[in-house]
Coordinates of C-alpha atoms and ligand atoms in Angstrom, one line a residue:
X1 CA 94.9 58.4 25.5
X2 CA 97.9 59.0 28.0
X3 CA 101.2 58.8 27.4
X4 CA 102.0 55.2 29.1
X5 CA 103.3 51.9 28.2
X6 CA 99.9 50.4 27.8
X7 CA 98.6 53.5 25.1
X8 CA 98.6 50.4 22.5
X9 CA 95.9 48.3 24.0
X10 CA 93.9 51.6 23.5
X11 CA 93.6 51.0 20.1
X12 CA 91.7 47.1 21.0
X13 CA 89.3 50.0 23.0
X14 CA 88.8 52.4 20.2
X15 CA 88.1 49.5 18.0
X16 CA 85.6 47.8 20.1
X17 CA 83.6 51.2 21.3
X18 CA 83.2 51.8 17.6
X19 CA 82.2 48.1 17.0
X20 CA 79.4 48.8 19.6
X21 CA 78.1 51.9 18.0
X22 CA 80.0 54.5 19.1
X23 CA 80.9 57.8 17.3
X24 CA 84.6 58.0 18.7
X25 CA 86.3 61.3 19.2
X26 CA 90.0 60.9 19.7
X27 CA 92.1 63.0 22.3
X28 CA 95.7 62.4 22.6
X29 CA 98.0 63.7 24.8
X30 CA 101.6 64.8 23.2
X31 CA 102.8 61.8 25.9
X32 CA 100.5 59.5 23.9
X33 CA 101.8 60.4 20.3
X34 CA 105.7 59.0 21.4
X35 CA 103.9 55.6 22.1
X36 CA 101.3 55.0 19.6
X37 CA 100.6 56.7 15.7
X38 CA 97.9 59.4 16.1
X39 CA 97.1 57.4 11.9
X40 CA 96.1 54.4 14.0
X41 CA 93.0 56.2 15.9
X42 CA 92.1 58.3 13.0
X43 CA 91.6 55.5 10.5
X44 CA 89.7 53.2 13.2
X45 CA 87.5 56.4 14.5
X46 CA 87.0 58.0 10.7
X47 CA 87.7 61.0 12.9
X48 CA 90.9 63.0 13.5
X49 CA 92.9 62.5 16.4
X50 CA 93.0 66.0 18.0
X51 CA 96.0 66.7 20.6
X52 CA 96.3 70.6 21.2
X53 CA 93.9 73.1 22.3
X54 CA 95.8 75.3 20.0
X55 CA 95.8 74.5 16.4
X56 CA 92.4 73.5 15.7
X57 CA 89.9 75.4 13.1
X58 CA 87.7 75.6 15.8
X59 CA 87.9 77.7 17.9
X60 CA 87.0 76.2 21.4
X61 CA 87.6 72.4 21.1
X62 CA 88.0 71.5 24.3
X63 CA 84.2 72.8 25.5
X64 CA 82.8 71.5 21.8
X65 CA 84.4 67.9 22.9
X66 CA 83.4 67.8 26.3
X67 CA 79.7 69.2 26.1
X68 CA 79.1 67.2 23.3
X69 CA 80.4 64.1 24.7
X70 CA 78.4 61.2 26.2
X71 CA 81.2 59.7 27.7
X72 CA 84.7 60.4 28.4
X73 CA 87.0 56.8 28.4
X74 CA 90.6 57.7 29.4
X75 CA 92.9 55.0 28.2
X76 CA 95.5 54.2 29.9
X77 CA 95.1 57.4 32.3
X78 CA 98.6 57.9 33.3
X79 CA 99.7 59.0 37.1
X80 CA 100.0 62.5 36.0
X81 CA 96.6 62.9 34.1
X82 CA 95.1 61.3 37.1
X83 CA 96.8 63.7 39.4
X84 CA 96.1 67.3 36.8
X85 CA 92.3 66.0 37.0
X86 CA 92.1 65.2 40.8
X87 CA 93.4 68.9 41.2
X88 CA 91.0 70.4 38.5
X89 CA 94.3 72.0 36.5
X90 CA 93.7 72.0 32.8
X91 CA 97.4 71.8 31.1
X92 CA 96.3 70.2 27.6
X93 CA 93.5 69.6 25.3
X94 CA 92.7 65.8 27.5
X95 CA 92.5 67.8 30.8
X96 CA 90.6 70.8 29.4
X97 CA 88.3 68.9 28.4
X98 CA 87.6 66.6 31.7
X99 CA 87.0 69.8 33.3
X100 CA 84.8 70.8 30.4
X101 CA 82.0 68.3 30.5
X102 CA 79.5 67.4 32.7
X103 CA 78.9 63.4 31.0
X104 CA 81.0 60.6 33.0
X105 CA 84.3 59.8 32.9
X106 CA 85.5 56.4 32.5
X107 CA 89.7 56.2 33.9
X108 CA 91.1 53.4 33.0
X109 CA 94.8 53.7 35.0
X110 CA 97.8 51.8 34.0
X111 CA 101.2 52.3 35.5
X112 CA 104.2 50.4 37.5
X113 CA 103.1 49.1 40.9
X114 CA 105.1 51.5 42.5
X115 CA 103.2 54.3 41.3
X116 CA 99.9 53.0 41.5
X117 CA 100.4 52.8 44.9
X118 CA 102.1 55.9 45.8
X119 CA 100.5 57.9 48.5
X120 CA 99.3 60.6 45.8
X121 CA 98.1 58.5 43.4
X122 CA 96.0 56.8 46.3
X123 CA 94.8 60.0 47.7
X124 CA 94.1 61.8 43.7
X125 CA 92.2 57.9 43.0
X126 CA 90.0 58.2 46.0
X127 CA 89.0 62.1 45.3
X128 CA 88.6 61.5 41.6
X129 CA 85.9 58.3 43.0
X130 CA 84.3 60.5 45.6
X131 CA 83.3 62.8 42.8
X132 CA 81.8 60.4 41.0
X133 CA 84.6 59.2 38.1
X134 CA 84.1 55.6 37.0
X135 CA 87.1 53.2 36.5
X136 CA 88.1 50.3 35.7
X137 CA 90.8 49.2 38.3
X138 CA 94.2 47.9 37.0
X139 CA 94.4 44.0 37.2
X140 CA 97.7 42.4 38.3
X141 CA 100.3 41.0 35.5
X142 CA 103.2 41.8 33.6
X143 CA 104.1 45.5 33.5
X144 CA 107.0 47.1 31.1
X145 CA 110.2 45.9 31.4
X146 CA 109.3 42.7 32.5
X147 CA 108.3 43.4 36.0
X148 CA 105.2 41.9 37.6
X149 CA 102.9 43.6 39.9
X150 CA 99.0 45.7 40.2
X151 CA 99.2 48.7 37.3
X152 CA 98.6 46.8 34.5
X153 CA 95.9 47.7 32.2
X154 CA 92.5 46.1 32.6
X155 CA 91.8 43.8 29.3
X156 CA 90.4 45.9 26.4
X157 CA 87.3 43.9 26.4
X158 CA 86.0 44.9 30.0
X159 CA 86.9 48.6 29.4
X160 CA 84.6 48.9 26.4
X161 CA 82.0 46.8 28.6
X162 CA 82.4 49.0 31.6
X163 CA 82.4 51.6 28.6
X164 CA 78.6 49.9 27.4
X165 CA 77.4 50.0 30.6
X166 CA 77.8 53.4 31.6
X167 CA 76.1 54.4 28.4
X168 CA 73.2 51.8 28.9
X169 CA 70.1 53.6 30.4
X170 CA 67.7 51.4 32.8
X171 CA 64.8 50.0 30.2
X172 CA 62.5 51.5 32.9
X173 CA 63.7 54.9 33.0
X174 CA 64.0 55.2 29.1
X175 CA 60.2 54.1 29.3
X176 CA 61.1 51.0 27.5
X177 CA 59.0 47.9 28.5
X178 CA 60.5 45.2 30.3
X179 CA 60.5 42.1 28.5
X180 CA 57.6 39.9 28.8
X181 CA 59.6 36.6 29.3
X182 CA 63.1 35.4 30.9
X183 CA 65.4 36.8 29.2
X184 CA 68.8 38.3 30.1
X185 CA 68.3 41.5 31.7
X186 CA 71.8 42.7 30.7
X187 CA 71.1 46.3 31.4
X188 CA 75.5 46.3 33.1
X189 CA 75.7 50.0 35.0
X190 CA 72.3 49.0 36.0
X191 CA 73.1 48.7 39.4
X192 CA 74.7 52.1 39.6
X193 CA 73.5 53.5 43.4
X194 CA 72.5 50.3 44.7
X195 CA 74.8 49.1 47.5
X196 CA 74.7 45.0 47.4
X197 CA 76.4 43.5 50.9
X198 CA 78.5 39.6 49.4
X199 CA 78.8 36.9 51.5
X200 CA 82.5 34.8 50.3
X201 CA 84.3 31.8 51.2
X202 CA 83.7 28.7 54.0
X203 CA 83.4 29.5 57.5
X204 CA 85.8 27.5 60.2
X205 CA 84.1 26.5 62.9
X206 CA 87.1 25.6 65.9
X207 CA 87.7 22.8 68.1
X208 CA 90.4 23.9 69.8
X209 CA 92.8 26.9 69.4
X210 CA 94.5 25.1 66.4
X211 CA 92.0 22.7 64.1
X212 CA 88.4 23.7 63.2
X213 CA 85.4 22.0 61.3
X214 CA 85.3 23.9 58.2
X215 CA 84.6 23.3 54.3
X216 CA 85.8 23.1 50.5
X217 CA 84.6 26.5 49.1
X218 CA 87.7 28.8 47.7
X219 CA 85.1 32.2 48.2
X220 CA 85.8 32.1 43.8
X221 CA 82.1 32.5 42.9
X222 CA 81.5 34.9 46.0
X223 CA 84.1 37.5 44.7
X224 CA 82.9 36.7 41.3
X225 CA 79.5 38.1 42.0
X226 CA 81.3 40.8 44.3
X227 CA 83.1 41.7 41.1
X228 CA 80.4 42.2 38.8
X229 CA 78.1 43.7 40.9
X230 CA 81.0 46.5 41.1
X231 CA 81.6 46.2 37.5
X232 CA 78.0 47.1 37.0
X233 CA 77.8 50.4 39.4
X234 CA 77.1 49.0 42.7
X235 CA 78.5 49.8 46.0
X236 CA 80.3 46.5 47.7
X237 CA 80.6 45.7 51.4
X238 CA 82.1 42.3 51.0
X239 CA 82.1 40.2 53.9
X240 CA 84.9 36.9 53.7
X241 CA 86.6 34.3 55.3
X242 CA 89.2 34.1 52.4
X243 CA 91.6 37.1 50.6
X244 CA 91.2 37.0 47.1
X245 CA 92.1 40.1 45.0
X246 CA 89.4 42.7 44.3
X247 CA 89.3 45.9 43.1
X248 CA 89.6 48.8 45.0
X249 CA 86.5 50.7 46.3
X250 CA 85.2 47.3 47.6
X251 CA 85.4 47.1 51.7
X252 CA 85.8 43.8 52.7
X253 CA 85.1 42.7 56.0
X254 CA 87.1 39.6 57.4
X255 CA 85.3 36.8 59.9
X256 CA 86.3 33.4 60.4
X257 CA 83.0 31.7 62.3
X258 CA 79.1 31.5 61.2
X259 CA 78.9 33.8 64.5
X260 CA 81.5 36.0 63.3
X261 CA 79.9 36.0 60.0
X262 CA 75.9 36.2 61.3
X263 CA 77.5 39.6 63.7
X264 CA 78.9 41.2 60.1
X265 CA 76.2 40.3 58.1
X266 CA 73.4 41.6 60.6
X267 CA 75.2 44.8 61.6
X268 CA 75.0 46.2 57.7
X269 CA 72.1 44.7 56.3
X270 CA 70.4 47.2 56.9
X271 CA 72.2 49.3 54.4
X272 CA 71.7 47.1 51.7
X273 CA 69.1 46.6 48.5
X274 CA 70.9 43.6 47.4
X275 CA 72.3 40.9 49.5
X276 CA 73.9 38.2 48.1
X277 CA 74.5 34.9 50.6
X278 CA 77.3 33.0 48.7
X279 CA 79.4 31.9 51.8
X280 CA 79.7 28.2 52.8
X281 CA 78.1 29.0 56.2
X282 CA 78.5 25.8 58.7
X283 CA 75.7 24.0 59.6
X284 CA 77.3 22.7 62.9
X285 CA 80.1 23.9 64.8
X286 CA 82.1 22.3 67.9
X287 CA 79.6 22.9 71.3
X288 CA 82.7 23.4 73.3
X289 CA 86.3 24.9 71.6
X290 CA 88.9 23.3 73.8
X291 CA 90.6 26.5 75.1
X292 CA 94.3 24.3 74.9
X293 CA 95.2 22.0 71.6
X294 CA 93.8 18.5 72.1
X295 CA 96.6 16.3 73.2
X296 CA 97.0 13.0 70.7
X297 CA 98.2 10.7 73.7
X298 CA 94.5 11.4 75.6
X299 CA 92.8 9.8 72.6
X300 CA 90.4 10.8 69.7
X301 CA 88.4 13.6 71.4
X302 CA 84.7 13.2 71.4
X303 CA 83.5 17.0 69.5
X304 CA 79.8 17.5 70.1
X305 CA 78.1 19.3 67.0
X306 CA 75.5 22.4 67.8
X307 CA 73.4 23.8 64.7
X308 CA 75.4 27.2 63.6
X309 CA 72.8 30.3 63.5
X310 CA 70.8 30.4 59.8
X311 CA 71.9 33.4 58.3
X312 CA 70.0 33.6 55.4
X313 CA 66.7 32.6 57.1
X314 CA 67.2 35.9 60.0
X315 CA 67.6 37.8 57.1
X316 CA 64.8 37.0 55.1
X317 CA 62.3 37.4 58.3
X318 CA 63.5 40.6 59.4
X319 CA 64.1 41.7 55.1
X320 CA 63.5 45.7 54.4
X321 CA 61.6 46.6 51.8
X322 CA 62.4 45.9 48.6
X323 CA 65.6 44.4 49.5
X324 CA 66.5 41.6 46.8
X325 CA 67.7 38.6 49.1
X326 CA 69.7 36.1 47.1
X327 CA 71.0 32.0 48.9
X328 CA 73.1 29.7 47.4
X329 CA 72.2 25.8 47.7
X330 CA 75.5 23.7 47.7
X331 CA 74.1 20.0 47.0
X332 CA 75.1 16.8 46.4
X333 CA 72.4 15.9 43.8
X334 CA 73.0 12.5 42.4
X335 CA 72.3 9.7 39.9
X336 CA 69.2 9.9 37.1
X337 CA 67.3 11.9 39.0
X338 CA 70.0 14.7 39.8
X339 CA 68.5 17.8 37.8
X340 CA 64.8 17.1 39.8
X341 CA 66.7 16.8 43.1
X342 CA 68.4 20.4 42.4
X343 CA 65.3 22.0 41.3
X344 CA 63.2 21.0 44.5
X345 CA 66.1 21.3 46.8
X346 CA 66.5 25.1 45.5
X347 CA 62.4 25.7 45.7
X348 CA 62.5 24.5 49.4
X349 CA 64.9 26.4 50.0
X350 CA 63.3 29.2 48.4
X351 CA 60.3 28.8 50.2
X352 CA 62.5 27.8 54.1
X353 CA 64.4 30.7 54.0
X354 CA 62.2 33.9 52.5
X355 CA 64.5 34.4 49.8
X356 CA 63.8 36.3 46.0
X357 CA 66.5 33.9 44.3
X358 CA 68.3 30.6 45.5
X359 CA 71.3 29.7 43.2
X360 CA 72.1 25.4 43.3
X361 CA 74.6 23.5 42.1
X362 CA 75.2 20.1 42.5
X363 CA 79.1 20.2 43.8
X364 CA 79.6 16.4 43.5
X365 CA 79.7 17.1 39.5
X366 CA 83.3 17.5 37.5
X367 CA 84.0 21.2 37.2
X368 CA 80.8 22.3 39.9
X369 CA 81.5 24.4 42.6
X370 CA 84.0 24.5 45.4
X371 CA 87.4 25.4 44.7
X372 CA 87.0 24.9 40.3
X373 CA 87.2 27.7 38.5
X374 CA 84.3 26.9 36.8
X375 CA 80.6 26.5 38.1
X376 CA 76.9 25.2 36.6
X377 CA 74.0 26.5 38.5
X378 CA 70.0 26.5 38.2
X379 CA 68.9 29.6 39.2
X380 CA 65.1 29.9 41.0
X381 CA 63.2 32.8 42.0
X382 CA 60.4 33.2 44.0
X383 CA 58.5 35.1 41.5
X384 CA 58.8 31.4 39.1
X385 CA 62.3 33.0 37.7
X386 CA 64.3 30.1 36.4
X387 CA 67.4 29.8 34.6
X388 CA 69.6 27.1 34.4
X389 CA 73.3 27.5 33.5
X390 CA 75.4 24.7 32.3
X391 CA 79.1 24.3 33.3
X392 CA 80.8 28.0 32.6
X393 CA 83.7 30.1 34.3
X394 CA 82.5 31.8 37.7
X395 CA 82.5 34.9 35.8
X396 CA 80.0 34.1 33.3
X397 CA 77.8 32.6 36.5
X398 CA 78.1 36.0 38.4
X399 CA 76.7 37.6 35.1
X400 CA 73.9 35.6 35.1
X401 CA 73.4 35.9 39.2
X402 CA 73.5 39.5 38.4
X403 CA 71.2 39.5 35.9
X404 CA 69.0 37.7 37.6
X405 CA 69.0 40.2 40.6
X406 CA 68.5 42.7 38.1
X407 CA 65.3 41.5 36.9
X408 CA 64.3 41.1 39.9
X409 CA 64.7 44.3 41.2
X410 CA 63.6 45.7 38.3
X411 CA 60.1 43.9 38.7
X412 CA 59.8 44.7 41.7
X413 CA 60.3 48.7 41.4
X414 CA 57.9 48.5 38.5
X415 CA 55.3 46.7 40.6
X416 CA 55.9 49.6 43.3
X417 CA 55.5 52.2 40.7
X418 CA 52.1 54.3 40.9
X419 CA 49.9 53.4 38.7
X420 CA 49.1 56.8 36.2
X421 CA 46.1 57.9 34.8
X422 CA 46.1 56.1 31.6
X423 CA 46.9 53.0 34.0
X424 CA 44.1 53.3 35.9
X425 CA 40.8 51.2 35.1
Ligands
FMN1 C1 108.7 54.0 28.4 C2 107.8 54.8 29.3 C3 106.7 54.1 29.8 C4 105.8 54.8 30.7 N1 104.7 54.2 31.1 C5 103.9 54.9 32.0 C6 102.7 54.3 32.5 O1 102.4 53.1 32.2 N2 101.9 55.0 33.3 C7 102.2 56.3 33.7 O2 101.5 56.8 34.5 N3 103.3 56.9 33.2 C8 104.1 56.2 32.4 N4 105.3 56.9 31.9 C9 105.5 58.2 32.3 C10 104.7 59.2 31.5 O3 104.9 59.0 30.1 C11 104.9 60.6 31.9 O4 104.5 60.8 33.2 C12 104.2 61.6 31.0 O5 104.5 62.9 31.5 C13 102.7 61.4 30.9 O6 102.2 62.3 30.1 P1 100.7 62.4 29.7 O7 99.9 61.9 30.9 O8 100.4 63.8 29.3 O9 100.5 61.5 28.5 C14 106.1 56.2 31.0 C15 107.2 56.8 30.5 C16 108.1 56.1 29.7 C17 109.3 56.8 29.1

C-alpha cells in the first residue's frame, strides 16, 4: 500500500485476496501509514504489516518478501512509487522489494487526473507495461476533494479478480483435465499472450455528405468483451465506429463504413488468435453517395441499396490456424416459437459464415441488445458448444463470450497436442 487518498479501499482488497485463499503479506509505505492504521492489515492478514527495511528481526526482508512472493498487488500505487519502480531505484521496503522478486506485479494506480496524465507518469506507465507489470487501469469518478475525473481507484472487487487471475494457472498446463462437459471455463489471466482483434459499434453507411443508413447498436457489448478479454491477459486491437472509454493499452482503430471496417479488420487479422465480430456491420449501403446534400425542394431521393462486403464470412474462408473466429447474430426472433428461431438462426449462421462461435440475441426483447445496458444471448459453437444466458449486464455477457472462447481454444490446443507414449494405442 501507497500513500494516496484511496489507501482505504485497500483494505476491501486485503480482505477479499484472503477470502480467496491467499496468505497476505502486508507492505506499507510510511506514506500509507498517515492514511490508513497499519492494526487494520495486520488483524485482516493475521500477519504484521512491515514498513521499513530497517527494523525487522530478519535480516533481509525485502529479498525474503519478494522471492517468496507469488504475487505482488500494489494498492493504490501512488505517482511516485510508480515513477521509483519505472526507474528501478529502491528508496523503501515497497520498492526494494519490486526490484527483489521475479513473480508479477499487479499496480493498481490511483491519483488526481492531473497526475495520471502527466507526461511522466504516461511515459513510467508505459515502461513499467513493456516490462511486463500487470494493472488494473483507474476507472473514471469522484476523486478527493470532490473533483471528478480518470485516477480513481478501480473497484476492490476487480483488483482481487485481476489479483485471481494472475495466480490461476491454465488447467492444461497444470496437467489438470479439462472438464468433460460445458461448464464455465473461468480460467481469467487465461488469455495472457493471446492478442484477440474486437469488432464495436454500428457502421454508417452515407447517402450524401451529411445523412447515412446506419443502425441502433451503442458498440456496449463490443467494448464489454474488449474489456474482459484485457482484463483476462489479452492483447486488444479494437476496431470501432463509436468512443467509449477503455482502458489504456487497448489500440483502437476508428472507421465509419462496412468498407472502412472490412479494410481494418483484414489488414490485422492476421495478427490475431481470437477475433471477435461484435459490430453491427450493414447489410446494404447507398450504391451511389451524393457527393452534395440532397436538396428537400427536388423531392424524396430514390437511394438504391448494394449488399455491404461479409466480413465475418472473408474471414472465416481465409481463417489461420487455430484462430478462434467468434459472430454475433442480432435477430428479431418473435412470438412462441422465438427461442427455436434463435437457435437455428445462430446454427446457420454458424455453418454460412465458418465460424467456432455465433453469439444471438433476439433484440426486439425488453432489455436485449442495442443501446441497453443489459443483454440475453444463446451462445453456439461449432464444436455443439451451447450456452444460453438469460437477461444480464453486458459485463456478465462478455464473461461468458470469453469463457466461451476460452474453451474453445483450449480444446482446440489440446486436440493439436502430440499425442505421448502412454497416449498412443
Ligand atoms: C491528502 C493527500 C492525498 C494524496 N493522494 C494521492 C493519490 O491519490 N495518489 C498519489 O499518487 N499521490 C497522492 N498524494 C501524494 C502522496 O501522498 C505523496 O506523493 C507521497 O510521497 C507518496 O508516498 P508513497 O508512494 O511512498 O506512499 C496525496 C497526498 C495527500 C496529502
Amino acid at each position: 500500500m501507497c500513500g494516496g487518498i484511496a489507501a482505504y479501499k485497500a483494505v476491501e482488497v486485503c480482505r477479499g485476496l484472503v477470502d480467496a485463499g491467499a496468505f497476505v503479506s502486508p507492505v506499507m509505505t510510511r506514506g500509507a501509514t498517515r492514511f490508513v492504521g497499519t492494526v487494520t492489515f495486520s488483524a485482516l492478514a493475521s500477519e504484521p504489516v512491515r514498513i521499513t527495511l530497517w527494523d525487522e528481526p530478519e535480516p533481509i526482508p525485502h529479498t525474503r518478501l519478494g522471492q517468496s512472493a507469488d504475487l505482488i498487488v500494489v494498492v493504490p500505487a501512488t505517482a511516485r512509487l510508480i515513477g521509483s519502480y519505472a526507474a528501478g531505484i529502491s528508496s523503501d521496503l515497497l520498492t526494494a522489494t519490486l526490484l527483489a522478486t521475479r513473480a508479477p506485479v499487479l499496480l493498481c494506480p490511483a491519483m488526481h487526473t492531473e497526475m495520471w496524465e502527466h507526461p511522466a507518469v504516461v511515459d513510467n506507465m508505459a515502461r513499467l507495461r513493456q516490462r511486463g507489470v500487470h494493472v488494473v487501469e483507474p476507472v473514471a469518478g469522484r476523486l478527493a476533494g470532490g473533483d471528478v475525473g480518470s485516477g480513481r481507484l478501480a473497484d476492490p472487487a476487480d483488483i482481487v479478480a485481476a489479483a485471481v487471475a494472475i495466480l490461476s494457472v491454465p488447467a492444461d498446463l497444470a496437467g489438470i483435465e479439462a472438464p468433460a462437459t460445458p461448464g464455465p471455463v473461468a480460467v481469467p489471466g487465461d488469455l495472457a499472450g493471446v492478442t484477440a482483434l474486437v469488432t464495436a459499434g454500428g457502421t454508417r453507411e452515407p447517402i450524401d455528405p451529411v445523412r447515412y443508413v446506419g443502425n441502433r447498436s451503442s458498440g456496449k457489448q463490443g467494448y464489454a468483451i474488449a474489456a474482459e478479454l484485457a482484463a483476462r491477459g489479452a492483447r486488444i486491437i479494437l476496431i470501432s465506429t463509436v468512443e467509449l472509454a477503455v482502458s489504456r493499452g487497448i489500440e483502437i482503430v476508428r472507421v465509419e463504413t462496412a468498407a472502412e471496417m472490412e479494410a481494418a479488420v483484414l489488414a490485422r487479422a492476421g495478427q490475431a488468435e481470437v477475433i471477435v465480430m461484435a459490430a453491427a456491420v450493414a447489410d446494404f449501403r447507398p450504391k451511389e453517395i451524393a457527393p452534395h446534400k440532397l436538396k428537400k425542394g427536388a423531392g424524396p431521393p430514390e437511394v438504391v441499396l448494394e449488399p455491404t462486403p461479409d466480413i465475418l464470412a472473408g474471414l472465416g474462408a481465409r481463417r489461420r490456424p487455430g484462430q478462434v473466429l467468434v459472430g454475433f447474430a442480432a435477430e428479431t426472433a418473435s412470438g412462441e416459437s422465438a427461442e427455436g428461431d434463435l437457435r437455428s438462426y445462430a446454427h446457420q449462421k454458424l455453418k454460412t459464415k465458418g465460424a467456432d462461435l455465433i453469439v444471438a440475441n433476439d433484440v426486439a426483447a425488453p432489455g436485449v441488445g442495442f443501446a441497453h445496458d443489459t443483454n440475453a444471448v444463446l451462445i453456439v459453437g461449432a464444436d455443439g458448444y451451447e450456452a444460453e444466458i438469460p437477461l444480464a449486464s453486458k459485463a456478465e455477457i462478455a464473461t461468458a463470450v470469453v469463457d466461451a472462447i476460452a474453451r474453445t481454444r483450449h480444446d482446440r490446443t489440446r486436440d493439436m497436442r502430440p499425442a505421448t507414449n502412454e497416449e498412443q494405442p
